[in-house]
PDB file of C-alpha atoms in Angstrom:
ATOM      1  CA  UNK A   1       0.543 -18.117   0.756  1.00 92.00           C
ATOM      2  CA  UNK A   2      -0.545 -14.787   2.262  1.00 96.00           C
ATOM      3  CA  UNK A   3       0.446 -13.944   5.830  1.00 96.00           C
ATOM      4  CA  UNK A   4       1.323 -11.081   8.179  1.00 96.00           C
ATOM      5  CA  UNK A   5       4.923  -9.941   8.093  1.00 95.00           C
ATOM      6  CA  UNK A   6       6.695  -9.837  11.447  1.00 91.00           C
ATOM      7  CA  UNK A   7       8.888  -6.873  12.361  1.00 91.00           C
ATOM      8  CA  UNK A   8      12.029  -9.034  12.377  1.00 93.00           C
ATOM      9  CA  UNK A   9      11.411  -9.772   8.669  1.00 94.00           C
ATOM     10  CA  UNK A  10      11.218  -6.175   7.430  1.00 95.00           C
ATOM     11  CA  UNK A  11      14.464  -6.443   5.451  1.00 94.00           C
ATOM     12  CA  UNK A  12      12.714  -8.936   3.152  1.00 94.00           C
ATOM     13  CA  UNK A  13      10.641  -6.027   1.813  1.00 94.00           C
ATOM     14  CA  UNK A  14      13.623  -4.039   0.534  1.00 93.00           C
ATOM     15  CA  UNK A  15      13.844  -5.497  -3.025  1.00 92.00           C
ATOM     16  CA  UNK A  16      10.114  -5.010  -3.643  1.00 92.00           C
ATOM     17  CA  UNK A  17      10.094  -1.588  -2.032  1.00 91.00           C
ATOM     18  CA  UNK A  18      12.858  -0.548  -4.445  1.00 89.00           C
ATOM     19  CA  UNK A  19      10.727  -1.766  -7.377  1.00 84.00           C
ATOM     20  CA  UNK A  20       7.644   0.224  -6.393  1.00 83.00           C
ATOM     21  CA  UNK A  21       9.626   3.354  -5.544  1.00 82.00           C
ATOM     22  CA  UNK A  22      11.526   3.198  -8.854  1.00 75.00           C
ATOM     23  CA  UNK A  23       8.234   3.299 -10.778  1.00 79.00           C
ATOM     24  CA  UNK A  24       7.127   6.389  -8.872  1.00 73.00           C
ATOM     25  CA  UNK A  25      10.506   8.113  -9.041  1.00 75.00           C
ATOM     26  CA  UNK A  26      10.684   7.577 -12.816  1.00 72.00           C
ATOM     27  CA  UNK A  27       7.334   9.330 -13.290  1.00 71.00           C
ATOM     28  CA  UNK A  28       7.637  11.992 -10.588  1.00 75.00           C
ATOM     29  CA  UNK A  29      11.285  12.525  -9.618  1.00 75.00           C
ATOM     30  CA  UNK A  30      10.482  15.781  -7.812  1.00 79.00           C
ATOM     31  CA  UNK A  31       8.834  14.269  -4.717  1.00 78.00           C
ATOM     32  CA  UNK A  32      10.024  10.652  -4.920  1.00 80.00           C
ATOM     33  CA  UNK A  33      13.474   9.723  -3.690  1.00 82.00           C
ATOM     34  CA  UNK A  34      15.623   6.980  -5.110  1.00 80.00           C
ATOM     35  CA  UNK A  35      18.478   7.580  -2.698  1.00 84.00           C
ATOM     36  CA  UNK A  36      16.946   6.302   0.558  1.00 84.00           C
ATOM     37  CA  UNK A  37      19.248   4.048   2.509  1.00 91.00           C
ATOM     38  CA  UNK A  38      18.018   0.632   3.633  1.00 91.00           C
ATOM     39  CA  UNK A  39      17.904   1.795   7.264  1.00 94.00           C
ATOM     40  CA  UNK A  40      15.525   4.632   6.336  1.00 93.00           C
ATOM     41  CA  UNK A  41      13.204   2.303   4.454  1.00 93.00           C
ATOM     42  CA  UNK A  42      13.250  -0.234   7.285  1.00 95.00           C
ATOM     43  CA  UNK A  43      12.510   2.578   9.743  1.00 95.00           C
ATOM     44  CA  UNK A  44       9.553   3.672   7.622  1.00 94.00           C
ATOM     45  CA  UNK A  45       8.034   0.175   7.656  1.00 95.00           C
ATOM     46  CA  UNK A  46       8.806  -0.286  11.373  1.00 96.00           C
ATOM     47  CA  UNK A  47       6.988   2.990  12.098  1.00 96.00           C
ATOM     48  CA  UNK A  48       3.923   1.788  10.176  1.00 95.00           C
ATOM     49  CA  UNK A  49       3.802  -1.369  12.307  1.00 96.00           C
ATOM     50  CA  UNK A  50       4.344   0.601  15.520  1.00 95.00           C
ATOM     51  CA  UNK A  51       1.455   2.929  14.575  1.00 94.00           C
ATOM     52  CA  UNK A  52      -0.887  -0.074  14.327  1.00 95.00           C
ATOM     53  CA  UNK A  53      -0.467  -0.741  10.633  1.00 96.00           C
ATOM     54  CA  UNK A  54      -0.300  -4.175   9.097  1.00 96.00           C
ATOM     55  CA  UNK A  55       1.929  -5.608   6.435  1.00 97.00           C
ATOM     56  CA  UNK A  56       0.617  -8.585   4.498  1.00 97.00           C
ATOM     57  CA  UNK A  57       3.040 -10.553   2.327  1.00 97.00           C
ATOM     58  CA  UNK A  58       2.639 -13.104  -0.426  1.00 97.00           C
ATOM     59  CA  UNK A  59       5.147 -15.927  -0.612  1.00 95.00           C
ATOM     60  CA  UNK A  60       6.042 -18.235  -3.482  1.00 92.00           C
ATOM     61  CA  UNK A  61       8.542 -21.013  -2.908  1.00 89.00           C
ATOM     62  CA  UNK A  62       9.806 -19.409   0.286  1.00 88.00           C
ATOM     63  CA  UNK A  63      10.390 -15.922  -1.121  1.00 92.00           C
ATOM     64  CA  UNK A  64       8.281 -12.818  -0.677  1.00 95.00           C
ATOM     65  CA  UNK A  65       6.825 -11.845  -4.044  1.00 95.00           C
ATOM     66  CA  UNK A  66       4.346  -9.192  -2.918  1.00 96.00           C
ATOM     67  CA  UNK A  67       3.352  -6.992  -0.016  1.00 96.00           C
ATOM     68  CA  UNK A  68       0.559  -4.702   1.098  1.00 97.00           C
ATOM     69  CA  UNK A  69       0.748  -2.033   3.815  1.00 97.00           C
ATOM     70  CA  UNK A  70      -2.602  -1.312   5.491  1.00 97.00           C
ATOM     71  CA  UNK A  71      -3.145   1.554   7.931  1.00 97.00           C
ATOM     72  CA  UNK A  72      -6.293   1.602  10.085  1.00 98.00           C
ATOM     73  CA  UNK A  73      -7.610   5.185  10.293  1.00 97.00           C
ATOM     74  CA  UNK A  74     -10.124   6.476  12.857  1.00 96.00           C
ATOM     75  CA  UNK A  75     -11.297  10.063  12.431  1.00 96.00           C
ATOM     76  CA  UNK A  76     -13.459  11.970  14.907  1.00 97.00           C
ATOM     77  CA  UNK A  77     -16.402  14.028  13.736  1.00 97.00           C
ATOM     78  CA  UNK A  78     -15.766  17.597  12.609  1.00 97.00           C
ATOM     79  CA  UNK A  79     -18.264  20.377  11.952  1.00 97.00           C
ATOM     80  CA  UNK A  80     -18.213  19.188   8.336  1.00 97.00           C
ATOM     81  CA  UNK A  81     -17.827  15.401   8.488  1.00 95.00           C
ATOM     82  CA  UNK A  82     -19.234  12.506  10.480  1.00 96.00           C
ATOM     83  CA  UNK A  83     -16.851  10.371  12.507  1.00 96.00           C
ATOM     84  CA  UNK A  84     -15.452   7.606  10.362  1.00 96.00           C
ATOM     85  CA  UNK A  85     -13.055   4.735  10.230  1.00 96.00           C
ATOM     86  CA  UNK A  86     -11.481   3.024   7.285  1.00 97.00           C
ATOM     87  CA  UNK A  87      -8.298   1.276   6.257  1.00 97.00           C
ATOM     88  CA  UNK A  88      -5.834   3.109   4.042  1.00 96.00           C
ATOM     89  CA  UNK A  89      -4.224   0.773   1.544  1.00 96.00           C
ATOM     90  CA  UNK A  90      -0.947   2.671   1.718  1.00 95.00           C
ATOM     91  CA  UNK A  91       1.309   0.550  -0.475  1.00 94.00           C
ATOM     92  CA  UNK A  92       0.974  -2.560  -2.577  1.00 95.00           C
ATOM     93  CA  UNK A  93       3.605  -4.215  -4.721  1.00 93.00           C
ATOM     94  CA  UNK A  94       3.808  -7.475  -6.614  1.00 94.00           C
ATOM     95  CA  UNK A  95       7.191  -8.470  -7.966  1.00 93.00           C
ATOM     96  CA  UNK A  96       7.358  -7.902 -11.716  1.00 89.00           C
ATOM     97  CA  UNK A  97       8.215 -11.580 -12.243  1.00 90.00           C
ATOM     98  CA  UNK A  98       5.109 -12.686 -10.314  1.00 92.00           C
ATOM     99  CA  UNK A  99       2.447 -10.457 -11.857  1.00 90.00           C
ATOM    100  CA  UNK A 100      -0.619 -11.883 -13.548  1.00 91.00           C
ATOM    101  CA  UNK A 101      -1.099 -14.659 -10.977  1.00 94.00           C
ATOM    102  CA  UNK A 102      -3.721 -12.956  -8.794  1.00 95.00           C
ATOM    103  CA  UNK A 103      -1.286 -12.106  -6.001  1.00 96.00           C
ATOM    104  CA  UNK A 104      -2.446  -8.496  -5.674  1.00 96.00           C
ATOM    105  CA  UNK A 105      -6.033  -9.718  -5.461  1.00 97.00           C
ATOM    106  CA  UNK A 106      -5.097 -12.201  -2.720  1.00 97.00           C
ATOM    107  CA  UNK A 107      -3.297  -9.498  -0.744  1.00 98.00           C
ATOM    108  CA  UNK A 108      -6.386  -7.279  -0.886  1.00 97.00           C
ATOM    109  CA  UNK A 109      -8.624 -10.207   0.070  1.00 97.00           C
ATOM    110  CA  UNK A 110      -6.432 -10.857   3.137  1.00 98.00           C
ATOM    111  CA  UNK A 111      -6.692  -7.190   4.135  1.00 97.00           C
ATOM    112  CA  UNK A 112     -10.467  -7.287   3.682  1.00 97.00           C
ATOM    113  CA  UNK A 113     -10.771 -10.456   5.785  1.00 98.00           C
ATOM    114  CA  UNK A 114      -8.839  -8.738   8.586  1.00 97.00           C
ATOM    115  CA  UNK A 115     -11.048  -5.655   8.200  1.00 97.00           C
ATOM    116  CA  UNK A 116     -14.264  -7.648   8.597  1.00 97.00           C
ATOM    117  CA  UNK A 117     -13.019  -9.201  11.847  1.00 97.00           C
ATOM    118  CA  UNK A 118     -11.968  -5.769  13.167  1.00 96.00           C
ATOM    119  CA  UNK A 119     -15.203  -4.014  12.168  1.00 96.00           C
ATOM    120  CA  UNK A 120     -13.831  -1.924   9.290  1.00 97.00           C
ATOM    121  CA  UNK A 121     -16.166  -1.700   6.312  1.00 96.00           C
ATOM    122  CA  UNK A 122     -14.234   0.510   3.887  1.00 96.00           C
ATOM    123  CA  UNK A 123     -10.750   0.870   2.478  1.00 96.00           C
ATOM    124  CA  UNK A 124      -9.271   3.701   0.446  1.00 96.00           C
ATOM    125  CA  UNK A 125      -6.136   4.088  -1.621  1.00 94.00           C
ATOM    126  CA  UNK A 126      -4.531   6.836  -3.674  1.00 90.00           C
ATOM    127  CA  UNK A 127      -3.231   5.684  -7.056  1.00 89.00           C
ATOM    128  CA  UNK A 128      -1.323   7.874  -9.499  1.00 85.00           C
ATOM    129  CA  UNK A 129      -2.635   8.418 -13.025  1.00 83.00           C
ATOM    130  CA  UNK A 130       0.388   6.695 -14.580  1.00 83.00           C
ATOM    131  CA  UNK A 131       0.006   3.520 -12.518  1.00 86.00           C
ATOM    132  CA  UNK A 132      -2.319   1.506 -14.729  1.00 86.00           C
ATOM    133  CA  UNK A 133      -1.441  -1.788 -12.988  1.00 87.00           C
ATOM    134  CA  UNK A 134      -2.699  -0.482  -9.634  1.00 89.00           C
ATOM    135  CA  UNK A 135      -5.733   1.172 -11.201  1.00 89.00           C
ATOM    136  CA  UNK A 136      -6.710  -2.136 -12.807  1.00 91.00           C
ATOM    137  CA  UNK A 137      -6.155  -3.975  -9.528  1.00 91.00           C
ATOM    138  CA  UNK A 138      -8.275  -1.508  -7.526  1.00 91.00           C
ATOM    139  CA  UNK A 139     -11.190  -1.471  -9.954  1.00 93.00           C
ATOM    140  CA  UNK A 140     -10.920  -5.233 -10.371  1.00 93.00           C
ATOM    141  CA  UNK A 141     -11.513  -5.533  -6.629  1.00 93.00           C
ATOM    142  CA  UNK A 142     -14.625  -3.373  -6.828  1.00 93.00           C
ATOM    143  CA  UNK A 143     -13.082  -0.063  -5.732  1.00 93.00           C
ATOM    144  CA  UNK A 144     -14.507   3.104  -7.235  1.00 93.00           C
ATOM    145  CA  UNK A 145     -12.712   6.354  -7.975  1.00 90.00           C
ATOM    146  CA  UNK A 146     -13.598   9.033  -5.418  1.00 89.00           C
ATOM    147  CA  UNK A 147     -12.397  12.119  -7.238  1.00 87.00           C
ATOM    148  CA  UNK A 148      -9.487  13.793  -8.922  1.00 86.00           C
ATOM    149  CA  UNK A 149      -6.315  15.203  -7.442  1.00 83.00           C
ATOM    150  CA  UNK A 150      -4.837  18.148  -9.302  1.00 86.00           C
ATOM    151  CA  UNK A 151      -1.317  19.458  -9.577  1.00 80.00           C
ATOM    152  CA  UNK A 152       0.173  22.445 -11.351  1.00 86.00           C
ATOM    153  CA  UNK A 153       3.746  23.659 -11.459  1.00 83.00           C
ATOM    154  CA  UNK A 154       4.267  27.406 -11.689  1.00 89.00           C
TER     155      UNK A 154
END
């Protein structure tokens, strides 16, 4: 079952949040922290909700086995760009034990259903090169790569 997470349930995200952060910290320990306290993580998610973001969760047998954080973005026109609005798929995680069941796909479908009702027609997400699971999920849902992000240490 896919549903919206209520603010009072944020602590249920902690085990999955640790999983997704561990993957990123293992690959890029410079920017990613593994030492965040539970209160900091809960504050981060609470801030996303307060800013108008949404958290969708997948449940199996009464436990949360996946989540998706979606942030609606509205940008005014600039001298270089037209005004735009889209949803940023900020975070997505499916519990390692629950992968391969289409849960990520269902989370994205729930976000897209919400988007259609709210008049959003596009979502974007940044996925690291090392994260093949997320790359496969994004392209499997019809997303296309927009460009390349470069990094160099000196």
